PDB file of C-alpha atoms in Angstrom:
ATOM      1  CA  MET A   1     -38.066 -55.740 -40.039  1.00  0.00           C
ATOM      2  CA  GLN A   2     -40.708 -58.103 -41.372  1.00  0.00           C
ATOM      3  CA  CYS A   3     -41.019 -61.260 -39.619  1.00  0.00           C
ATOM      4  CA  THR A   4     -41.976 -64.700 -40.538  1.00  0.00           C
ATOM      5  CA  THR A   5     -42.596 -68.051 -39.531  1.00  0.00           C
ATOM      6  CA  ILE A   6     -40.934 -70.772 -40.987  1.00  0.00           C
ATOM      7  CA  GLN A   7     -41.408 -74.367 -40.196  1.00  0.00           C
ATOM      8  CA  VAL A   8     -38.313 -76.923 -40.735  1.00  0.00           C
ATOM      9  CA  PRO A   9     -37.670 -80.555 -39.438  1.00  0.00           C
ATOM     10  CA  ARG A  10     -36.043 -79.164 -36.124  1.00  0.00           C
ATOM     11  CA  GLY A  11     -39.032 -77.229 -35.219  1.00  0.00           C
ATOM     12  CA  ARG A  12     -41.093 -73.727 -35.758  1.00  0.00           C
ATOM     13  CA  PHE A  13     -38.675 -70.471 -36.054  1.00  0.00           C
ATOM     14  CA  ASN A  14     -39.821 -66.776 -36.457  1.00  0.00           C
ATOM     15  CA  TYR A  15     -37.077 -64.853 -38.097  1.00  0.00           C
ATOM     16  CA  ARG A  16     -37.499 -61.127 -39.212  1.00  0.00           C
ATOM     17  CA  ALA A  17     -35.551 -59.932 -42.558  1.00  0.00           C
ATOM     18  CA  GLN A  18     -35.037 -56.774 -43.925  1.00  0.00           C
ATOM     19  CA  GLY A  19     -33.015 -55.793 -47.381  1.00  0.00           C
ATOM     20  CA  ALA A  20     -33.420 -56.985 -51.015  1.00  0.00           C
ATOM     21  CA  GLU A  21     -33.651 -60.467 -51.681  1.00  0.00           C
ATOM     22  CA  ASN A  22     -30.837 -60.765 -54.053  1.00  0.00           C
ATOM     23  CA  ALA A  23     -28.718 -59.167 -51.606  1.00  0.00           C
ATOM     24  CA  PHE A  24     -26.085 -61.200 -49.607  1.00  0.00           C
ATOM     25  CA  PRO A  25     -27.525 -62.874 -47.011  1.00  0.00           C
ATOM     26  CA  VAL A  26     -26.186 -61.725 -43.554  1.00  0.00           C
ATOM     27  CA  ILE A  27     -27.699 -64.472 -40.670  1.00  0.00           C
ATOM     28  CA  ALA A  28     -27.971 -62.352 -36.849  1.00  0.00           C
ATOM     29  CA  ILE A  29     -28.396 -64.399 -34.137  1.00  0.00           C
ATOM     30  CA  HIS A  30     -29.614 -62.694 -30.799  1.00  0.00           C
ATOM     31  CA  GLY A  31     -28.701 -63.265 -27.236  1.00  0.00           C
ATOM     32  CA  TRP A  32     -30.499 -64.076 -23.773  1.00  0.00           C
ATOM     33  CA  PRO A  33     -32.730 -62.617 -22.748  1.00  0.00           C
ATOM     34  CA  GLU A  34     -33.456 -60.804 -26.489  1.00  0.00           C
ATOM     35  CA  SER A  35     -34.932 -61.565 -29.197  1.00  0.00           C
ATOM     36  CA  SER A  36     -34.238 -60.794 -33.034  1.00  0.00           C
ATOM     37  CA  TYR A  37     -35.923 -57.610 -32.393  1.00  0.00           C
ATOM     38  CA  CYS A  38     -32.310 -56.400 -30.848  1.00  0.00           C
ATOM     39  CA  TRP A  39     -31.202 -56.356 -34.360  1.00  0.00           C
ATOM     40  CA  GLU A  40     -33.856 -53.403 -35.501  1.00  0.00           C
ATOM     41  CA  GLY A  41     -31.727 -50.684 -35.225  1.00  0.00           C
ATOM     42  CA  VAL A  42     -28.179 -52.473 -36.537  1.00  0.00           C
ATOM     43  CA  ALA A  43     -30.629 -53.121 -39.684  1.00  0.00           C
ATOM     44  CA  ARG A  44     -31.565 -49.129 -40.506  1.00  0.00           C
ATOM     45  CA  TYR A  45     -27.981 -49.063 -41.125  1.00  0.00           C
ATOM     46  CA  LEU A  46     -27.089 -52.089 -42.724  1.00  0.00           C
ATOM     47  CA  ASP A  47     -25.739 -50.879 -46.025  1.00  0.00           C
ATOM     48  CA  PRO A  48     -28.234 -52.292 -49.050  1.00  0.00           C
ATOM     49  CA  HIS A  49     -25.940 -54.559 -50.647  1.00  0.00           C
ATOM     50  CA  PHE A  50     -26.831 -56.887 -47.635  1.00  0.00           C
ATOM     51  CA  ARG A  51     -30.231 -59.167 -46.585  1.00  0.00           C
ATOM     52  CA  LEU A  52     -30.374 -59.116 -42.988  1.00  0.00           C
ATOM     53  CA  ILE A  53     -31.897 -62.206 -41.492  1.00  0.00           C
ATOM     54  CA  ALA A  54     -32.450 -62.569 -37.853  1.00  0.00           C
ATOM     55  CA  PRO A  55     -33.606 -65.727 -36.404  1.00  0.00           C
ATOM     56  CA  ASP A  56     -35.679 -66.571 -32.950  1.00  0.00           C
ATOM     57  CA  LEU A  57     -33.623 -68.569 -31.025  1.00  0.00           C
ATOM     58  CA  ARG A  58     -35.018 -71.961 -30.014  1.00  0.00           C
ATOM     59  CA  GLY A  59     -37.086 -71.510 -26.524  1.00  0.00           C
ATOM     60  CA  LEU A  60     -36.998 -67.236 -26.849  1.00  0.00           C
ATOM     61  CA  GLY A  61     -38.555 -64.736 -29.088  1.00  0.00           C
ATOM     62  CA  ASP A  62     -41.445 -66.087 -30.942  1.00  0.00           C
ATOM     63  CA  SER A  63     -39.871 -69.348 -31.815  1.00  0.00           C
ATOM     64  CA  GLU A  64     -41.138 -72.934 -30.092  1.00  0.00           C
ATOM     65  CA  ARG A  65     -40.497 -73.460 -26.626  1.00  0.00           C
ATOM     66  CA  THR A  66     -39.215 -77.030 -26.592  1.00  0.00           C
ATOM     67  CA  LEU A  67     -39.229 -78.765 -23.583  1.00  0.00           C
ATOM     68  CA  GLU A  68     -36.556 -81.247 -24.185  1.00  0.00           C
ATOM     69  CA  PRO A  69     -33.231 -79.675 -23.012  1.00  0.00           C
ATOM     70  CA  SER A  70     -30.494 -81.362 -24.551  1.00  0.00           C
ATOM     71  CA  LEU A  71     -31.843 -79.303 -27.697  1.00  0.00           C
ATOM     72  CA  TYR A  72     -30.238 -76.346 -26.248  1.00  0.00           C
ATOM     73  CA  ARG A  73     -27.014 -77.423 -26.531  1.00  0.00           C
ATOM     74  CA  LYS A  74     -25.453 -74.880 -28.134  1.00  0.00           C
ATOM     75  CA  GLU A  75     -23.952 -77.346 -31.200  1.00  0.00           C
ATOM     76  CA  GLU A  76     -28.081 -78.074 -31.214  1.00  0.00           C
ATOM     77  CA  LEU A  77     -29.113 -74.439 -31.245  1.00  0.00           C
ATOM     78  CA  ALA A  78     -26.394 -73.764 -34.438  1.00  0.00           C
ATOM     79  CA  ARG A  79     -28.148 -76.714 -35.773  1.00  0.00           C
ATOM     80  CA  ASP A  80     -31.416 -74.617 -35.887  1.00  0.00           C
ATOM     81  CA  ILE A  81     -29.403 -72.307 -37.930  1.00  0.00           C
ATOM     82  CA  ILE A  82     -28.032 -74.122 -40.276  1.00  0.00           C
ATOM     83  CA  GLU A  83     -31.571 -75.797 -40.780  1.00  0.00           C
ATOM     84  CA  ILE A  84     -33.124 -72.316 -41.261  1.00  0.00           C
ATOM     85  CA  ALA A  85     -30.547 -71.066 -43.396  1.00  0.00           C
ATOM     86  CA  ASP A  86     -30.889 -74.694 -45.550  1.00  0.00           C
ATOM     87  CA  ALA A  87     -34.569 -74.105 -45.653  1.00  0.00           C
ATOM     88  CA  LEU A  88     -34.030 -70.528 -47.167  1.00  0.00           C
ATOM     89  CA  LYS A  89     -32.377 -72.222 -49.809  1.00  0.00           C
ATOM     90  CA  ILE A  90     -29.266 -70.108 -48.508  1.00  0.00           C
ATOM     91  CA  GLU A  91     -25.798 -71.719 -49.018  1.00  0.00           C
ATOM     92  CA  ASN A  92     -22.946 -68.732 -48.425  1.00  0.00           C
ATOM     93  CA  PHE A  93     -23.872 -66.034 -46.000  1.00  0.00           C
ATOM     94  CA  TYR A  94     -22.218 -64.104 -43.420  1.00  0.00           C
ATOM     95  CA  CYS A  95     -23.057 -64.951 -39.546  1.00  0.00           C
ATOM     96  CA  VAL A  96     -23.400 -62.240 -37.109  1.00  0.00           C
ATOM     97  CA  GLY A  97     -24.120 -63.229 -33.198  1.00  0.00           C
ATOM     98  CA  HIS A  98     -24.643 -61.662 -29.811  1.00  0.00           C
ATOM     99  CA  ASP A  99     -24.083 -62.742 -26.383  1.00  0.00           C
ATOM    100  CA  TRP A 100     -25.560 -66.536 -26.808  1.00  0.00           C
ATOM    101  CA  GLY A 101     -26.202 -65.707 -30.464  1.00  0.00           C
ATOM    102  CA  GLY A 102     -22.173 -65.062 -30.689  1.00  0.00           C
ATOM    103  CA  VAL A 103     -21.888 -68.172 -29.241  1.00  0.00           C
ATOM    104  CA  VAL A 104     -23.522 -69.889 -31.445  1.00  0.00           C
ATOM    105  CA  ALA A 105     -22.314 -68.064 -34.669  1.00  0.00           C
ATOM    106  CA  GLN A 106     -19.314 -69.852 -33.785  1.00  0.00           C
ATOM    107  CA  GLU A 107     -20.751 -73.075 -33.872  1.00  0.00           C
ATOM    108  CA  VAL A 108     -22.346 -72.466 -37.143  1.00  0.00           C
ATOM    109  CA  ALA A 109     -18.762 -71.025 -38.198  1.00  0.00           C
ATOM    110  CA  LEU A 110     -16.870 -74.864 -37.033  1.00  0.00           C
ATOM    111  CA  ALA A 111     -19.990 -76.828 -37.784  1.00  0.00           C
ATOM    112  CA  CYS A 112     -20.142 -75.480 -41.943  1.00  0.00           C
ATOM    113  CA  PRO A 113     -17.060 -72.950 -42.400  1.00  0.00           C
ATOM    114  CA  GLU A 114     -17.075 -73.282 -45.858  1.00  0.00           C
ATOM    115  CA  ARG A 115     -20.484 -71.691 -46.090  1.00  0.00           C
ATOM    116  CA  VAL A 116     -19.785 -69.108 -43.189  1.00  0.00           C
ATOM    117  CA  LYS A 117     -17.970 -67.113 -45.579  1.00  0.00           C
ATOM    118  CA  LYS A 118     -17.202 -63.720 -42.507  1.00  0.00           C
ATOM    119  CA  LEU A 119     -18.090 -63.885 -38.724  1.00  0.00           C
ATOM    120  CA  VAL A 120     -18.351 -61.019 -36.630  1.00  0.00           C
ATOM    121  CA  ILE A 121     -19.586 -61.650 -33.167  1.00  0.00           C
ATOM    122  CA  MET A 122     -20.049 -59.143 -29.601  1.00  0.00           C
ATOM    123  CA  ASN A 123     -19.537 -59.474 -25.931  1.00  0.00           C
ATOM    124  CA  ILE A 124     -18.707 -63.479 -26.018  1.00  0.00           C
ATOM    125  CA  PRO A 125     -16.358 -65.546 -24.921  1.00  0.00           C
ATOM    126  CA  VAL A 126     -14.344 -67.251 -27.963  1.00  0.00           C
ATOM    127  CA  ILE A 127     -15.560 -70.936 -27.116  1.00  0.00           C
ATOM    128  CA  THR A 128     -12.063 -72.094 -28.836  1.00  0.00           C
ATOM    129  CA  ASN A 129     -10.168 -69.828 -26.473  1.00  0.00           C
ATOM    130  CA  ALA A 130      -9.087 -71.483 -23.235  1.00  0.00           C
ATOM    131  CA  SER A 131      -6.295 -69.752 -22.411  1.00  0.00           C
ATOM    132  CA  GLY A 132      -8.084 -66.265 -22.354  1.00  0.00           C
ATOM    133  CA  ASN A 133     -11.345 -67.708 -20.885  1.00  0.00           C
ATOM    134  CA  ARG A 134      -9.308 -69.424 -18.173  1.00  0.00           C
ATOM    135  CA  GLU A 135      -7.870 -65.876 -17.067  1.00  0.00           C
ATOM    136  CA  ALA A 136     -11.652 -64.345 -17.196  1.00  0.00           C
ATOM    137  CA  ARG A 137     -12.742 -67.336 -14.686  1.00  0.00           C
ATOM    138  CA  GLU A 138      -9.603 -66.486 -12.429  1.00  0.00           C
ATOM    139  CA  VAL A 139     -10.714 -63.079 -12.352  1.00  0.00           C
ATOM    140  CA  ILE A 140     -14.092 -63.803 -11.768  1.00  0.00           C
ATOM    141  CA  ASN A 141     -13.359 -65.601  -9.151  1.00  0.00           C
ATOM    142  CA  SER A 142     -11.765 -63.238  -7.343  1.00  0.00           C
ATOM    143  CA  TRP A 143     -14.739 -61.390  -7.270  1.00  0.00           C
ATOM    144  CA  GLY A 144     -16.957 -64.523  -5.286  1.00  0.00           C
ATOM    145  CA  GLY A 145     -18.091 -65.420  -9.277  1.00  0.00           C
ATOM    146  CA  LEU A 146     -20.593 -62.057  -8.541  1.00  0.00           C
ATOM    147  CA  PRO A 147     -20.738 -61.000 -12.223  1.00  0.00           C
ATOM    148  CA  HIS A 148     -22.319 -64.406 -12.923  1.00  0.00           C
ATOM    149  CA  TRP A 149     -24.680 -65.092 -10.173  1.00  0.00           C
ATOM    150  CA  TYR A 150     -27.628 -64.760 -12.959  1.00  0.00           C
ATOM    151  CA  GLN A 151     -25.763 -67.952 -14.665  1.00  0.00           C
ATOM    152  CA  TYR A 152     -25.805 -70.228 -11.176  1.00  0.00           C
ATOM    153  CA  PHE A 153     -29.347 -69.275 -10.208  1.00  0.00           C
ATOM    154  CA  GLN A 154     -30.714 -70.396 -13.383  1.00  0.00           C
ATOM    155  CA  GLN A 155     -28.934 -73.753 -13.558  1.00  0.00           C
ATOM    156  CA  GLN A 156     -30.678 -74.537 -10.438  1.00  0.00           C
ATOM    157  CA  PRO A 157     -33.560 -77.497 -10.864  1.00  0.00           C
ATOM    158  CA  GLY A 158     -37.074 -75.795 -10.458  1.00  0.00           C
ATOM    159  CA  LEU A 159     -35.745 -72.522  -9.184  1.00  0.00           C
ATOM    160  CA  ALA A 160     -36.103 -70.357 -11.891  1.00  0.00           C
ATOM    161  CA  GLU A 161     -39.851 -71.533 -13.830  1.00  0.00           C
ATOM    162  CA  ALA A 162     -40.929 -70.896  -9.833  1.00  0.00           C
ATOM    163  CA  MET A 163     -39.485 -67.926  -9.284  1.00  0.00           C
ATOM    164  CA  ILE A 164     -39.152 -65.732 -12.373  1.00  0.00           C
ATOM    165  CA  LYS A 165     -43.457 -66.626 -13.793  1.00  0.00           C
ATOM    166  CA  GLY A 166     -45.581 -63.114 -12.345  1.00  0.00           C
ATOM    167  CA  ASN A 167     -41.909 -61.128 -12.214  1.00  0.00           C
ATOM    168  CA  GLU A 168     -40.902 -61.753 -15.831  1.00  0.00           C
ATOM    169  CA  GLU A 169     -41.001 -57.991 -16.206  1.00  0.00           C
ATOM    170  CA  VAL A 170     -38.705 -57.023 -13.384  1.00  0.00           C
ATOM    171  CA  TRP A 171     -36.280 -60.435 -14.555  1.00  0.00           C
ATOM    172  CA  VAL A 172     -35.823 -58.615 -17.562  1.00  0.00           C
ATOM    173  CA  SER A 173     -35.459 -54.860 -17.161  1.00  0.00           C
ATOM    174  CA  TYR A 174     -33.094 -55.816 -15.009  1.00  0.00           C
ATOM    175  CA  PHE A 175     -30.748 -56.967 -17.270  1.00  0.00           C
ATOM    176  CA  PHE A 176     -30.406 -53.825 -19.346  1.00  0.00           C
ATOM    177  CA  GLY A 177     -29.475 -51.992 -16.304  1.00  0.00           C
ATOM    178  CA  ARG A 178     -28.612 -47.771 -16.677  1.00  0.00           C
ATOM    179  CA  ALA A 179     -28.268 -48.234 -20.174  1.00  0.00           C
ATOM    180  CA  GLY A 180     -32.610 -49.337 -20.342  1.00  0.00           C
ATOM    181  CA  ARG A 181     -33.252 -47.052 -17.587  1.00  0.00           C
ATOM    182  CA  ASP A 182     -31.775 -44.026 -19.298  1.00  0.00           C
ATOM    183  CA  GLY A 183     -32.835 -44.941 -23.118  1.00  0.00           C
ATOM    184  CA  ARG A 184     -30.573 -45.730 -24.731  1.00  0.00           C
ATOM    185  CA  ILE A 185     -31.333 -48.917 -24.925  1.00  0.00           C
ATOM    186  CA  PRO A 186     -35.442 -48.507 -26.315  1.00  0.00           C
ATOM    187  CA  LYS A 187     -38.239 -48.905 -23.929  1.00  0.00           C
ATOM    188  CA  GLU A 188     -40.066 -50.631 -26.824  1.00  0.00           C
ATOM    189  CA  ALA A 189     -36.956 -53.148 -27.354  1.00  0.00           C
ATOM    190  CA  ILE A 190     -37.148 -54.101 -23.523  1.00  0.00           C
ATOM    191  CA  SER A 191     -41.349 -54.278 -23.894  1.00  0.00           C
ATOM    192  CA  GLU A 192     -40.686 -56.741 -26.815  1.00  0.00           C
ATOM    193  CA  TYR A 193     -38.536 -59.158 -24.678  1.00  0.00           C
ATOM    194  CA  ILE A 194     -41.029 -58.783 -21.726  1.00  0.00           C
ATOM    195  CA  ARG A 195     -43.552 -59.917 -23.782  1.00  0.00           C
ATOM    196  CA  CYS A 196     -41.926 -62.461 -25.469  1.00  0.00           C
ATOM    197  CA  TYR A 197     -40.769 -63.827 -21.584  1.00  0.00           C
ATOM    198  CA  LYS A 198     -44.423 -63.922 -20.595  1.00  0.00           C
ATOM    199  CA  ILE A 199     -44.585 -66.654 -23.324  1.00  0.00           C
ATOM    200  CA  GLU A 200     -45.471 -69.722 -21.483  1.00  0.00           C
ATOM    201  CA  HIS A 201     -42.816 -72.075 -20.489  1.00  0.00           C
ATOM    202  CA  THR A 202     -39.987 -68.765 -21.212  1.00  0.00           C
ATOM    203  CA  PRO A 203     -38.198 -68.892 -17.735  1.00  0.00           C
ATOM    204  CA  LEU A 204     -37.872 -72.717 -18.273  1.00  0.00           C
ATOM    205  CA  THR A 205     -36.715 -72.308 -21.427  1.00  0.00           C
ATOM    206  CA  GLY A 206     -34.707 -69.397 -21.014  1.00  0.00           C
ATOM    207  CA  ALA A 207     -32.729 -71.181 -18.322  1.00  0.00           C
ATOM    208  CA  TYR A 208     -32.214 -74.320 -20.161  1.00  0.00           C
ATOM    209  CA  TYR A 209     -29.289 -71.947 -21.989  1.00  0.00           C
ATOM    210  CA  TYR A 210     -27.660 -72.246 -18.793  1.00  0.00           C
ATOM    211  CA  ARG A 211     -28.426 -75.577 -17.734  1.00  0.00           C
ATOM    212  CA  THR A 212     -27.073 -76.803 -20.943  1.00  0.00           C
ATOM    213  CA  MET A 213     -23.334 -74.995 -19.984  1.00  0.00           C
ATOM    214  CA  ARG A 214     -21.503 -78.199 -18.199  1.00  0.00           C
ATOM    215  CA  HIS A 215     -22.113 -80.093 -21.311  1.00  0.00           C
ATOM    216  CA  ASP A 216     -20.998 -77.143 -23.789  1.00  0.00           C
ATOM    217  CA  ILE A 217     -18.004 -75.955 -21.643  1.00  0.00           C
ATOM    218  CA  ALA A 218     -16.611 -80.104 -21.423  1.00  0.00           C
ATOM    219  CA  ARG A 219     -16.877 -80.206 -25.286  1.00  0.00           C
ATOM    220  CA  TRP A 220     -15.557 -76.624 -25.880  1.00  0.00           C
ATOM    221  CA  GLU A 221     -12.350 -77.874 -23.888  1.00  0.00           C
ATOM    222  CA  LEU A 222     -11.888 -80.690 -26.636  1.00  0.00           C
ATOM    223  CA  LEU A 223     -11.975 -77.685 -29.327  1.00  0.00           C
ATOM    224  CA  ALA A 224      -9.693 -75.664 -27.034  1.00  0.00           C
ATOM    225  CA  GLY A 225      -7.220 -73.752 -29.699  1.00  0.00           C
ATOM    226  CA  LYS A 226      -9.067 -75.333 -32.724  1.00  0.00           C
ATOM    227  CA  LYS A 227      -8.260 -71.824 -35.088  1.00  0.00           C
ATOM    228  CA  PHE A 228     -11.339 -69.903 -37.436  1.00  0.00           C
ATOM    229  CA  PRO A 229     -10.730 -70.276 -40.622  1.00  0.00           C
ATOM    230  CA  MET A 230     -13.027 -67.363 -41.899  1.00  0.00           C
ATOM    231  CA  PRO A 231     -12.414 -63.387 -41.436  1.00  0.00           C
ATOM    232  CA  THR A 232     -13.651 -62.502 -38.403  1.00  0.00           C
ATOM    233  CA  LEU A 233     -14.476 -59.220 -36.522  1.00  0.00           C
ATOM    234  CA  TYR A 234     -15.162 -58.832 -32.692  1.00  0.00           C
ATOM    235  CA  ILE A 235     -17.214 -55.583 -31.650  1.00  0.00           C
ATOM    236  CA  TYR A 236     -16.462 -54.956 -27.907  1.00  0.00           C
ATOM    237  CA  GLY A 237     -19.008 -53.108 -25.661  1.00  0.00           C
ATOM    238  CA  GLU A 238     -15.697 -52.284 -23.108  1.00  0.00           C
ATOM    239  CA  LYS A 239     -18.174 -51.238 -20.164  1.00  0.00           C
ATOM    240  CA  ASP A 240     -19.225 -54.710 -19.924  1.00  0.00           C
ATOM    241  CA  VAL A 241     -19.272 -55.946 -16.101  1.00  0.00           C
ATOM    242  CA  VAL A 242     -19.565 -60.154 -16.992  1.00  0.00           C
ATOM    243  CA  ILE A 243     -17.933 -60.638 -20.860  1.00  0.00           C
ATOM    244  CA  ILE A 244     -14.866 -58.887 -19.448  1.00  0.00           C
ATOM    245  CA  PRO A 245     -11.600 -57.784 -21.031  1.00  0.00           C
ATOM    246  CA  GLU A 246      -9.440 -61.135 -20.111  1.00  0.00           C
ATOM    247  CA  TYR A 247     -12.120 -63.047 -22.054  1.00  0.00           C
ATOM    248  CA  LEU A 248     -10.518 -61.301 -25.252  1.00  0.00           C
ATOM    249  CA  HIS A 249      -6.942 -61.887 -24.161  1.00  0.00           C
ATOM    250  CA  HIS A 250      -4.973 -64.660 -26.501  1.00  0.00           C
ATOM    251  CA  ILE A 251      -7.841 -64.152 -29.308  1.00  0.00           C
ATOM    252  CA  GLU A 252      -5.599 -63.974 -31.730  1.00  0.00           C
ATOM    253  CA  GLU A 253      -4.353 -67.232 -31.673  1.00  0.00           C
ATOM    254  CA  VAL A 254      -7.645 -69.476 -32.437  1.00  0.00           C
ATOM    255  CA  PHE A 255      -8.622 -66.907 -35.296  1.00  0.00           C
ATOM    256  CA  HIS A 256      -6.911 -66.463 -38.769  1.00  0.00           C
ATOM    257  CA  SER A 257      -7.940 -62.949 -39.178  1.00  0.00           C
ATOM    258  CA  ILE A 258      -9.684 -61.184 -36.357  1.00  0.00           C
ATOM    259  CA  ARG A 259      -9.919 -57.414 -35.694  1.00  0.00           C
ATOM    260  CA  VAL A 260     -11.304 -56.189 -32.545  1.00  0.00           C
ATOM    261  CA  ILE A 261     -13.168 -53.138 -32.602  1.00  0.00           C
ATOM    262  CA  ARG A 262     -14.027 -51.230 -29.053  1.00  0.00           C
ATOM    263  CA  LEU A 263     -16.885 -49.104 -28.651  1.00  0.00           C
ATOM    264  CA  GLN A 264     -18.075 -47.058 -25.557  1.00  0.00           C
ATOM    265  CA  ALA A 265     -20.810 -49.658 -24.581  1.00  0.00           C
ATOM    266  CA  GLU A 266     -21.704 -51.948 -22.354  1.00  0.00           C
ATOM    267  CA  HIS A 267     -23.400 -55.694 -22.313  1.00  0.00           C
ATOM    268  CA  PHE A 268     -25.860 -55.265 -25.453  1.00  0.00           C
ATOM    269  CA  VAL A 269     -24.084 -53.270 -27.409  1.00  0.00           C
ATOM    270  CA  GLN A 270     -25.766 -53.376 -31.204  1.00  0.00           C
ATOM    271  CA  GLU A 271     -28.466 -51.847 -29.504  1.00  0.00           C
ATOM    272  CA  GLU A 272     -26.754 -48.746 -27.434  1.00  0.00           C
ATOM    273  CA  ARG A 273     -24.623 -48.076 -30.450  1.00  0.00           C
ATOM    274  CA  PRO A 274     -26.420 -49.207 -33.287  1.00  0.00           C
ATOM    275  CA  GLU A 275     -24.913 -46.922 -35.994  1.00  0.00           C
ATOM    276  CA  GLU A 276     -21.750 -47.350 -35.105  1.00  0.00           C
ATOM    277  CA  VAL A 277     -21.605 -50.970 -35.146  1.00  0.00           C
ATOM    278  CA  ALA A 278     -23.674 -50.453 -38.863  1.00  0.00           C
ATOM    279  CA  LYS A 279     -20.900 -48.822 -39.626  1.00  0.00           C
ATOM    280  CA  GLU A 280     -18.275 -51.444 -38.641  1.00  0.00           C
ATOM    281  CA  MET A 281     -20.128 -54.452 -40.175  1.00  0.00           C
ATOM    282  CA  ASN A 282     -20.638 -52.849 -43.264  1.00  0.00           C
ATOM    283  CA  GLU A 283     -16.803 -51.402 -43.805  1.00  0.00           C
ATOM    284  CA  PHE A 284     -16.062 -55.082 -42.790  1.00  0.00           C
ATOM    285  CA  PHE A 285     -18.199 -56.795 -45.306  1.00  0.00           C
ATOM    286  CA  LEU A 286     -16.948 -54.502 -47.944  1.00  0.00           C
ATOM    287  CA  SER A 287     -13.530 -55.001 -47.286  1.00  0.00           C
TER     288      SER A 287
END
């Protein structure tokens, strides 16, 4: 994929793109602690009818490291994506997101449902699915909240930026676990994420994704039960120890049309199974 830097009123963003200029646009949004590089594998198998455009989210990848925490609220990150689409003269598009990118994709879909013709999300809670999210939290709380330790850690003021700086390789590599160690996630991908995490202020801007969660969750409670109007595909790596199966309970109640595909993968499903993920995306987009 080819990298480009774009300056828009909200800031400076890097994005990767692959596919013909006149192909239908697919905006793919990465999660944490990744960058747009995570879509490289999927891009190799995406149908040529589509052009994949993958921005680096604010504070990650090679996009700008904004130090104003409120700009990491997830509806603000969605505004970044919409502004990038506007600058690229993209009116209608398919939107794809994994992890935090899946949250941002949902926010984009709610902000401009007339433009998002289809939605794909992977390994992330559905922000309007209050019932399923409540069930998942009850299970995680019964485990002492252990799967969410890294969220609690980064929410502590001053701690992440003090302790991660100089230890970026250990920090980033940890989250890819066995899938990273045995090569299911390419080593060059993890090296790229480490490089990006070593960019000044990234331990802080990465932590802002979690320090803004109190605002996000309060806002999502007001959206409980709201339905997504566009056809949606949920691709789930069912070996995920953080996004546990309970998060998927009741999701059919908050979509007008939803299909769930389960793959034998851990959290980073699009990197572990890029060909299978692209196959499901192609079939969904072409249907």
